[in-house]
Structure formats: structure tokens, C-alpha cells
PDB file of C-alpha atoms in Angstrom:
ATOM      1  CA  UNK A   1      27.523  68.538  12.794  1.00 52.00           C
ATOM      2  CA  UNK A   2      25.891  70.696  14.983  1.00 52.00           C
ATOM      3  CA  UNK A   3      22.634  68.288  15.332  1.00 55.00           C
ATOM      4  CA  UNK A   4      24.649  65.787  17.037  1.00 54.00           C
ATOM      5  CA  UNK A   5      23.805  65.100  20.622  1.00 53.00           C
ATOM      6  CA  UNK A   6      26.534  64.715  23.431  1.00 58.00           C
ATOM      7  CA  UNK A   7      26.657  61.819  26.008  1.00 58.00           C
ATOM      8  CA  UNK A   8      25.514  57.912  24.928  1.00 61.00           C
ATOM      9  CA  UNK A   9      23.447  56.277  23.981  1.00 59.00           C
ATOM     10  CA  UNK A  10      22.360  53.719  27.027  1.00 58.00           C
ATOM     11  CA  UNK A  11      21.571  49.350  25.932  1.00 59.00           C
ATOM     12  CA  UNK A  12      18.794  48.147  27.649  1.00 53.00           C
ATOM     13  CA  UNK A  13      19.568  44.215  27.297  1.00 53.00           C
ATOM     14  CA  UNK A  14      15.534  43.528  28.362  1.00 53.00           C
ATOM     15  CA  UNK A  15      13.989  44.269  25.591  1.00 49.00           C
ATOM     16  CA  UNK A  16      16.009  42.211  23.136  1.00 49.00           C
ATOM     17  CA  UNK A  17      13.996  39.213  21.367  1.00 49.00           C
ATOM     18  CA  UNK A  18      16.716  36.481  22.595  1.00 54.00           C
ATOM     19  CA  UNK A  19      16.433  34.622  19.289  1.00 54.00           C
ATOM     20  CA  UNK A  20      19.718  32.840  19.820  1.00 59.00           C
ATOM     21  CA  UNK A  21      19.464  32.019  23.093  1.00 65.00           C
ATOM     22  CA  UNK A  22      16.083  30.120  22.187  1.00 63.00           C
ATOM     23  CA  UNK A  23      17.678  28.399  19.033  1.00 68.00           C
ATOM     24  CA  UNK A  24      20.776  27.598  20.720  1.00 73.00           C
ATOM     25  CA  UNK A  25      19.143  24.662  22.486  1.00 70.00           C
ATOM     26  CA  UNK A  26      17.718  23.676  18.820  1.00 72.00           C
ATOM     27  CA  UNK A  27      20.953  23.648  16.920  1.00 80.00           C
ATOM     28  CA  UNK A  28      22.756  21.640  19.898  1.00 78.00           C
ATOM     29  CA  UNK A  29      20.479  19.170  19.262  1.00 81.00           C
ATOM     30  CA  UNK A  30      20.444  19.217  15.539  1.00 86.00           C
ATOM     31  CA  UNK A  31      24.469  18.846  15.696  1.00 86.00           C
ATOM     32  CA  UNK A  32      24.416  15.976  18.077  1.00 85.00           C
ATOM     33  CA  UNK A  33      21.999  13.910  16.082  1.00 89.00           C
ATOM     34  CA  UNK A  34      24.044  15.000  12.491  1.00 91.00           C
ATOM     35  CA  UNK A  35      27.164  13.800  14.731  1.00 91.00           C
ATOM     36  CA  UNK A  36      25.414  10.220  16.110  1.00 92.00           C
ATOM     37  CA  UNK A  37      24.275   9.520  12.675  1.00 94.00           C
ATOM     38  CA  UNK A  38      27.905  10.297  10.879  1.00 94.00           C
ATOM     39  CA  UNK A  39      29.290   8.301  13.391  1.00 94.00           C
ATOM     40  CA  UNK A  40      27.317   5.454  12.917  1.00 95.00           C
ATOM     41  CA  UNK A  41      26.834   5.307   9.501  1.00 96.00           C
ATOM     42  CA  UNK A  42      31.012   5.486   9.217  1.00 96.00           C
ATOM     43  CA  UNK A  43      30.795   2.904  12.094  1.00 95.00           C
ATOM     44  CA  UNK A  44      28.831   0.469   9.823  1.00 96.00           C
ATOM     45  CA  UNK A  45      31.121   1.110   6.524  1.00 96.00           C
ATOM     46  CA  UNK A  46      34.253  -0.118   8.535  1.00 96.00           C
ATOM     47  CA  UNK A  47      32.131  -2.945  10.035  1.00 95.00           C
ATOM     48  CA  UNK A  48      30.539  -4.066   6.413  1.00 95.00           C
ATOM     49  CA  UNK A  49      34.074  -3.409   4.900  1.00 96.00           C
ATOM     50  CA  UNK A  50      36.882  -4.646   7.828  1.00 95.00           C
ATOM     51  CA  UNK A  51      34.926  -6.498  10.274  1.00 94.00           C
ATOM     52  CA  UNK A  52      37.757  -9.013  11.235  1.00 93.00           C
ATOM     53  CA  UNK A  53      39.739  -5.568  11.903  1.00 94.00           C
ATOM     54  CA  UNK A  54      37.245  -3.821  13.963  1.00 94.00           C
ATOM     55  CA  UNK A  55      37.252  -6.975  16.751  1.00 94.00           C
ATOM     56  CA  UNK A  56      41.232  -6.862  16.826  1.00 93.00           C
ATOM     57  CA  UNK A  57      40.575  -3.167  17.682  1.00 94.00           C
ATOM     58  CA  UNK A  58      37.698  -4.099  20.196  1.00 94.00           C
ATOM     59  CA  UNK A  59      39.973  -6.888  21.655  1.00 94.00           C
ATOM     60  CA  UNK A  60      42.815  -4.440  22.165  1.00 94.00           C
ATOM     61  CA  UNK A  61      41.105  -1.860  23.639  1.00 94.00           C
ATOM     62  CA  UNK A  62      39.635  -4.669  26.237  1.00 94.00           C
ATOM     63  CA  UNK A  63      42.906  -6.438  26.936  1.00 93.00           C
ATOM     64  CA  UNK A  64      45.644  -3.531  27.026  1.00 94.00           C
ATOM     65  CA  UNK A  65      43.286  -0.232  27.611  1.00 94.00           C
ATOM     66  CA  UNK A  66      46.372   1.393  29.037  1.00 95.00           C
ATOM     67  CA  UNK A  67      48.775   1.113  26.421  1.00 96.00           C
ATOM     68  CA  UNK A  68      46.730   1.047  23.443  1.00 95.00           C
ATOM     69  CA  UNK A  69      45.350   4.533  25.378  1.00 96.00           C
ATOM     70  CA  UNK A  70      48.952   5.647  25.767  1.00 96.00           C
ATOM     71  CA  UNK A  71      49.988   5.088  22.250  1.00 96.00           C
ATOM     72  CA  UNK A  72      46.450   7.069  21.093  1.00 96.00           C
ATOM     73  CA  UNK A  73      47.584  10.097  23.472  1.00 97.00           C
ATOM     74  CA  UNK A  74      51.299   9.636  21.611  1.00 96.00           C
ATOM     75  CA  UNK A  75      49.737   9.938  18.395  1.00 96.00           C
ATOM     76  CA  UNK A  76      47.485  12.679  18.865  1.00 96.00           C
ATOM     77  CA  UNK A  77      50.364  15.125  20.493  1.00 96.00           C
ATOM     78  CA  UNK A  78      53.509  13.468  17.769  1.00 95.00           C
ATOM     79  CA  UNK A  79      51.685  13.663  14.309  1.00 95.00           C
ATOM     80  CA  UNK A  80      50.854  17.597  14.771  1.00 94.00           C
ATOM     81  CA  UNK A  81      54.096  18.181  15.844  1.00 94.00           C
ATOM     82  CA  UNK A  82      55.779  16.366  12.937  1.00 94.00           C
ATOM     83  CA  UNK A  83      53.297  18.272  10.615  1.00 93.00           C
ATOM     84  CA  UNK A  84      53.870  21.563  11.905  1.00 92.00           C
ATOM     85  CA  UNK A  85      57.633  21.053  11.683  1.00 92.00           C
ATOM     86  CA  UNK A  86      57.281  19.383   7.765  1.00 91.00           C
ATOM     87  CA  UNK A  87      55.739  22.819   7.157  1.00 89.00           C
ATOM     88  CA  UNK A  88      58.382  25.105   8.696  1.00 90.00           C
ATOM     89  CA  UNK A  89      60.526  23.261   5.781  1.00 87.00           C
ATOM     90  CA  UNK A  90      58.129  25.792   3.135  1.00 82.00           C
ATOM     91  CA  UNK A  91      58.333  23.098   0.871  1.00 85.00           C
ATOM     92  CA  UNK A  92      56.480  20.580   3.243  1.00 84.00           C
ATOM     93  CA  UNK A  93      53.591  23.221   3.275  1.00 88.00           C
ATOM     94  CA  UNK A  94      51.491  21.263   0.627  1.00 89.00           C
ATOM     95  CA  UNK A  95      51.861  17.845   2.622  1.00 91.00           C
ATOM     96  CA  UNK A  96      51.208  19.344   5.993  1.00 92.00           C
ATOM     97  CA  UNK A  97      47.917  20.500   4.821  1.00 93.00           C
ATOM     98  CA  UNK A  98      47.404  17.218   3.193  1.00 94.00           C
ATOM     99  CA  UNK A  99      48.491  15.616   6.406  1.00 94.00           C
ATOM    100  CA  UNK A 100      45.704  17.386   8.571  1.00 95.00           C
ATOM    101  CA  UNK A 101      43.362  16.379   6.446  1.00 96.00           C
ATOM    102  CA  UNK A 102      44.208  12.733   6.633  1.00 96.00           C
ATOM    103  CA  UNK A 103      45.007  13.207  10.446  1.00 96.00           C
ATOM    104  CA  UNK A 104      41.582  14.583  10.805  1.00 96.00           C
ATOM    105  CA  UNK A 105      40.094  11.553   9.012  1.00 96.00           C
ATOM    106  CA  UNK A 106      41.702   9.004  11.218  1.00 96.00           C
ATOM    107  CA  UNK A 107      40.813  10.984  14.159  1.00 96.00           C
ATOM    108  CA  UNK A 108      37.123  10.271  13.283  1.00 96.00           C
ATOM    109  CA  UNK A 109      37.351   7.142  12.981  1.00 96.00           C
ATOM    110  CA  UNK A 110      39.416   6.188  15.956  1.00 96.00           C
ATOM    111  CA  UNK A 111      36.255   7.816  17.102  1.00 96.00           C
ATOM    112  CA  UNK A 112      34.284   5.513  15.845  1.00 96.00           C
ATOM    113  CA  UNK A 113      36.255   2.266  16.611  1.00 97.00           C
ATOM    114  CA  UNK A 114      36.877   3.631  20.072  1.00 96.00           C
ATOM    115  CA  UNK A 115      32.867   3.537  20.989  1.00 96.00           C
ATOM    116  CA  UNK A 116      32.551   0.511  18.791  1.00 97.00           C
ATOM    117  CA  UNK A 117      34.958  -1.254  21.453  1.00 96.00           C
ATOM    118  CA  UNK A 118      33.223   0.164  24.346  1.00 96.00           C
ATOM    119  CA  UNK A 119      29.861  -1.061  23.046  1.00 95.00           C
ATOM    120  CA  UNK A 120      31.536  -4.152  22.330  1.00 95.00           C
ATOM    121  CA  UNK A 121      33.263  -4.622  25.877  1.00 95.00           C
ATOM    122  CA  UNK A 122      29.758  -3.779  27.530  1.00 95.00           C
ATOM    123  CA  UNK A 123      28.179  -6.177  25.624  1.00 94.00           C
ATOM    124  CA  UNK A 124      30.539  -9.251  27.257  1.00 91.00           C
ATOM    125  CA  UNK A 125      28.823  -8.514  30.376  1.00 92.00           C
ATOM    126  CA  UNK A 126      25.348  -9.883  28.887  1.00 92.00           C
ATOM    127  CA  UNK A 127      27.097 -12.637  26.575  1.00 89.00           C
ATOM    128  CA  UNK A 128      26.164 -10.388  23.343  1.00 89.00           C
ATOM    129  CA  UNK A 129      28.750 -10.733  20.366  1.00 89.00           C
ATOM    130  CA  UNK A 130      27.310  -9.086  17.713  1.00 92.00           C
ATOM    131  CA  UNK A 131      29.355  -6.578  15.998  1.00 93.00           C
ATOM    132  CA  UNK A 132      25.879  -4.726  14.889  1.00 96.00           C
ATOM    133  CA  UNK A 133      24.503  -4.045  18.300  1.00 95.00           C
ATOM    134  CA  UNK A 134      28.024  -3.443  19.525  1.00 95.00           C
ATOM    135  CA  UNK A 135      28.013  -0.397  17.398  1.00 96.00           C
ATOM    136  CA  UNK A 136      24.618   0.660  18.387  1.00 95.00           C
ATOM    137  CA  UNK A 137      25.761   0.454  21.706  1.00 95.00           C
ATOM    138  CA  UNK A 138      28.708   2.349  21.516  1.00 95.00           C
ATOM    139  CA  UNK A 139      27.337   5.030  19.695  1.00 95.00           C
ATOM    140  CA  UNK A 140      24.227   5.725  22.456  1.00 95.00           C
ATOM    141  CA  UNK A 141      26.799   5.047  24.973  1.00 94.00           C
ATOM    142  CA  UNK A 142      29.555   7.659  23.548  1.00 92.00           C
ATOM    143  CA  UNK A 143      26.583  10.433  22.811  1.00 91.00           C
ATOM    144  CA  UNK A 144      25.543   9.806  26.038  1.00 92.00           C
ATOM    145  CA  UNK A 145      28.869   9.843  28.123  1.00 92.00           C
ATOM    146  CA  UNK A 146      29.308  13.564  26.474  1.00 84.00           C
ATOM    147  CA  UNK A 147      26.231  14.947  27.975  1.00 85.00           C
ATOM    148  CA  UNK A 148      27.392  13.834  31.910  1.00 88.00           C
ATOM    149  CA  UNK A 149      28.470  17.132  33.395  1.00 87.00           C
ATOM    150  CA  UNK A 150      32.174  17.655  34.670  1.00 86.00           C
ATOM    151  CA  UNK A 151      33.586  14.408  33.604  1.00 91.00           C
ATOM    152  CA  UNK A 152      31.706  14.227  30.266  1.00 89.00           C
ATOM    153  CA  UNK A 153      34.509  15.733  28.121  1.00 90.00           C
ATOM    154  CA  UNK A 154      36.915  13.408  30.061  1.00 94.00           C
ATOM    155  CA  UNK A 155      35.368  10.307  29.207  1.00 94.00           C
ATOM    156  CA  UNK A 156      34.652  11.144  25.443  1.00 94.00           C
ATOM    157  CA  UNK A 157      38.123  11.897  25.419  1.00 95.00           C
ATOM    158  CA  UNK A 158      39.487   9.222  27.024  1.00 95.00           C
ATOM    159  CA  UNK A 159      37.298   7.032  24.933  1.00 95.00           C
ATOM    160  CA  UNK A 160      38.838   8.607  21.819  1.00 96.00           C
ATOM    161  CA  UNK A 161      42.265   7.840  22.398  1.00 96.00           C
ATOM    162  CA  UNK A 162      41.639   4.350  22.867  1.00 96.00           C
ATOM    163  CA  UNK A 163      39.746   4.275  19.372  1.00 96.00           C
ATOM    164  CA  UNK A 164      43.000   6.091  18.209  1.00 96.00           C
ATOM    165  CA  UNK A 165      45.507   4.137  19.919  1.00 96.00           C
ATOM    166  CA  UNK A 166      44.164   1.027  18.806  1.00 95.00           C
ATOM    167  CA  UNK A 167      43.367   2.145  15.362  1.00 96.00           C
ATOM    168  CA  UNK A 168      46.925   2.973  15.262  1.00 95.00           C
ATOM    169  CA  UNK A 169      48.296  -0.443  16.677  1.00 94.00           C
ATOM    170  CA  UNK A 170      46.295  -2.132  14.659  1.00 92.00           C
ATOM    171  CA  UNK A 171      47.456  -0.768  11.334  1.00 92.00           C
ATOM    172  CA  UNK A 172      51.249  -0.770  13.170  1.00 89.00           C
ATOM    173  CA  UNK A 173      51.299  -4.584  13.314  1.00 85.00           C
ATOM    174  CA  UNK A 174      49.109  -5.022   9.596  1.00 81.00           C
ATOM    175  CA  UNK A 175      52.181  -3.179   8.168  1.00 82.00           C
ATOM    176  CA  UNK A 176      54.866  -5.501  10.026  1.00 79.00           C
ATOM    177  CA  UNK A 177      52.970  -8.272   9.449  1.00 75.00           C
ATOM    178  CA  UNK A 178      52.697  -8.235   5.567  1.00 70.00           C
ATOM    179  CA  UNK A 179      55.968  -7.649   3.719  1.00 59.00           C
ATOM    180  CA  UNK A 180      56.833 -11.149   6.102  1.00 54.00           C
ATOM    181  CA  UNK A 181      53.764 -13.484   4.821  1.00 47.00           C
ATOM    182  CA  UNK A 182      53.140 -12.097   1.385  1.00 47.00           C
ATOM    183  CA  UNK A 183      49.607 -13.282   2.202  1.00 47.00           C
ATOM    184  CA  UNK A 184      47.809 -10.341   4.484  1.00 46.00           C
ATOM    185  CA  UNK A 185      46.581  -7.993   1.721  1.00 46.00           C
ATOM    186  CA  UNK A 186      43.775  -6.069   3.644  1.00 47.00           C
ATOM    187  CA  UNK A 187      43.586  -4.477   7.356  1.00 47.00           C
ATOM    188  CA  UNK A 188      40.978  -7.220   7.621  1.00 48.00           C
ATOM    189  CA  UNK A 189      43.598  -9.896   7.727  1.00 48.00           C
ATOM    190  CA  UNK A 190      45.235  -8.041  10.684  1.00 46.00           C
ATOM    191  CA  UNK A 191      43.027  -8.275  13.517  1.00 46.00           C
ATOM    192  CA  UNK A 192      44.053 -10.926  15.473  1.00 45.00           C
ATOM    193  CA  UNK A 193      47.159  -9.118  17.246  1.00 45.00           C
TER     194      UNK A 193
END
């Protein structure tokens, strides 16, 4: 084409508009409210639906934090693994991706009962028990811890793998327990481990 000019053509980054950079702010804080409000209203189905549950988990996080926070970290690094490996079997690929899902699912709400039991443990220092502001708590607190800078992520984290670990634990011992006594039929029945 012998209209075409030679050389390029030079960006002058100042006289964009900058839309994302304004909305960016905006949809942070769109995503953290859609989060807190997930959270909580997930929070207050396992509450409503398991409450004797959700104070075995709150008790376990307060009285063994490292080892229920051990067994979390074991759980989030074993059940990928055994995943990926199901699906290196080709026929495992089905449950692997059914697996994630369900992985994914507890993950959220070990979430949830992780800063339910920090609201909860909080809440001894004023002589509170109430499993309604403990979740409150918890929630504010665990939106809150994100937003510190440095050790934010840290904290969330660690905060998540207690949820996890004593999610975990507590479903571990509801499992022993019930083929024994015939009698536990629900998670609710196994909170007092």
C-alpha cells in the first residue's frame, strides 16, 4: 500500500478517560458487601439449621486453635491432591470435578464457621453468648481483618483454616460417633466433642 506511513504510532497514556481506575474502587466495594452478606446469610442458615454444631465448632476453635488449625491446613493441601490424582485415573474425571465443587462448598463455609468462632471467642471477653451477635461479630470482624494491610491476607487466612479444620473435626467425630449410638442422626447431635 503505498499510502502507508513508516515509523509508529506514539500512546500518550494522559489523555485516556481512566474509567476503570475510577470504578475499580466501586466494584471493590460492591464485591465486599455481596461477600459480607453471602457470608452471613449462609452463617445464619447453619445457625437456624445446626446450632448445637456451630458451638462444638466455636468451642474447638477456642480450646485447640492449633490443631484444629493444623488439621484445616491438612485438609486444604490433601483433598486437592487426592482429587487431582482421582482424575489422572480418566475415569475419576467426572468425580474430581464433582469433588471441587463440593470442596469449594465446604471451603465457604469453614469460612463462615471460622469467623462465627472468632466472633464467638471475642464475645467471652464481655460475657455475651449469643450465637446471633456472635455471627454479626465475626462477620464485621473477618471483613474487617482483610482490609489491615500486610498481615490482612494472613489473618483471613489463618482464620479460614480454623473454620475448616474444625468444620472438618467436627463432622470427623459425628461420623465415629454414630454407627456406635444408633441415636446421633444430625451434625447437630455432634457438637459437644
Amino acid at each position: 500500500n503505498r499510502d502507508a506511513v513508516a515509523g509508529t504510532i506514539p500512546r500518550d497514556p494522559s489523555i485516556t478517560f481512566g474509567v476503570g481506575e475510577a470504578l475499580q474502587p466501586l466494584t471493590t466495594w460492591v464485591f465486599s458487601l455481596y461477600a459480607f452478606v453471602s457470608n452471613l446469610l449462609l452463617g445464619a442458615i447453619l445457625l437456624a439449621l445446626f446450632p448445637l454444631f456451630a458451638r462444638g465448632v466455636a468451642d474447638r476453635v477456642r480450646d485447640e486453635p492449633v490443631r484444629t488449625g493444623a488439621i484445616g491446613f491438612a485438609v486444604l493441601l490433601g483433598i486437592p491432591i487426592l482429587l487431582v490424582a482421582l482424575a489422572l485415573t480418566i475415569v475419576g474425571i467426572p468425580f474430581t470435578l464433582v469433588g471441587f465443587l463440593l470442596f469449594a462448598f465446604i471451603a465457604w463455609v469453614g469460612l463462615v464457621y471460622g469467623r462465627f468462632a472468632i466472633g464467638a471467642w471475642l464475645l467471652t471477653y464481655v460475657d455475651v453468648d449469643n450465637r446471633w451477635v456472635a455471627l454479626v461479630v465475626g462477620m464485621v470482624v473477618g471483613a474487617a481483618v482483610g482490609w489491615i494491610p500486610l498481615v490482612g491476607g494472613l489473618l483471613s487466612f489463618l482464620i479460614f483454616l480454623l473454620g475448616l479444620g474444625a468444620l472438618v473435626r467436627g463432622l470427623y467425630h459425628h461420623r465415629r460417633r454414630t454407627p456406635r449410638s444408633g441415636t446421633a442422626t444430625t451434625a447437630d447431635q455432634a457438637a459437644a466433642d
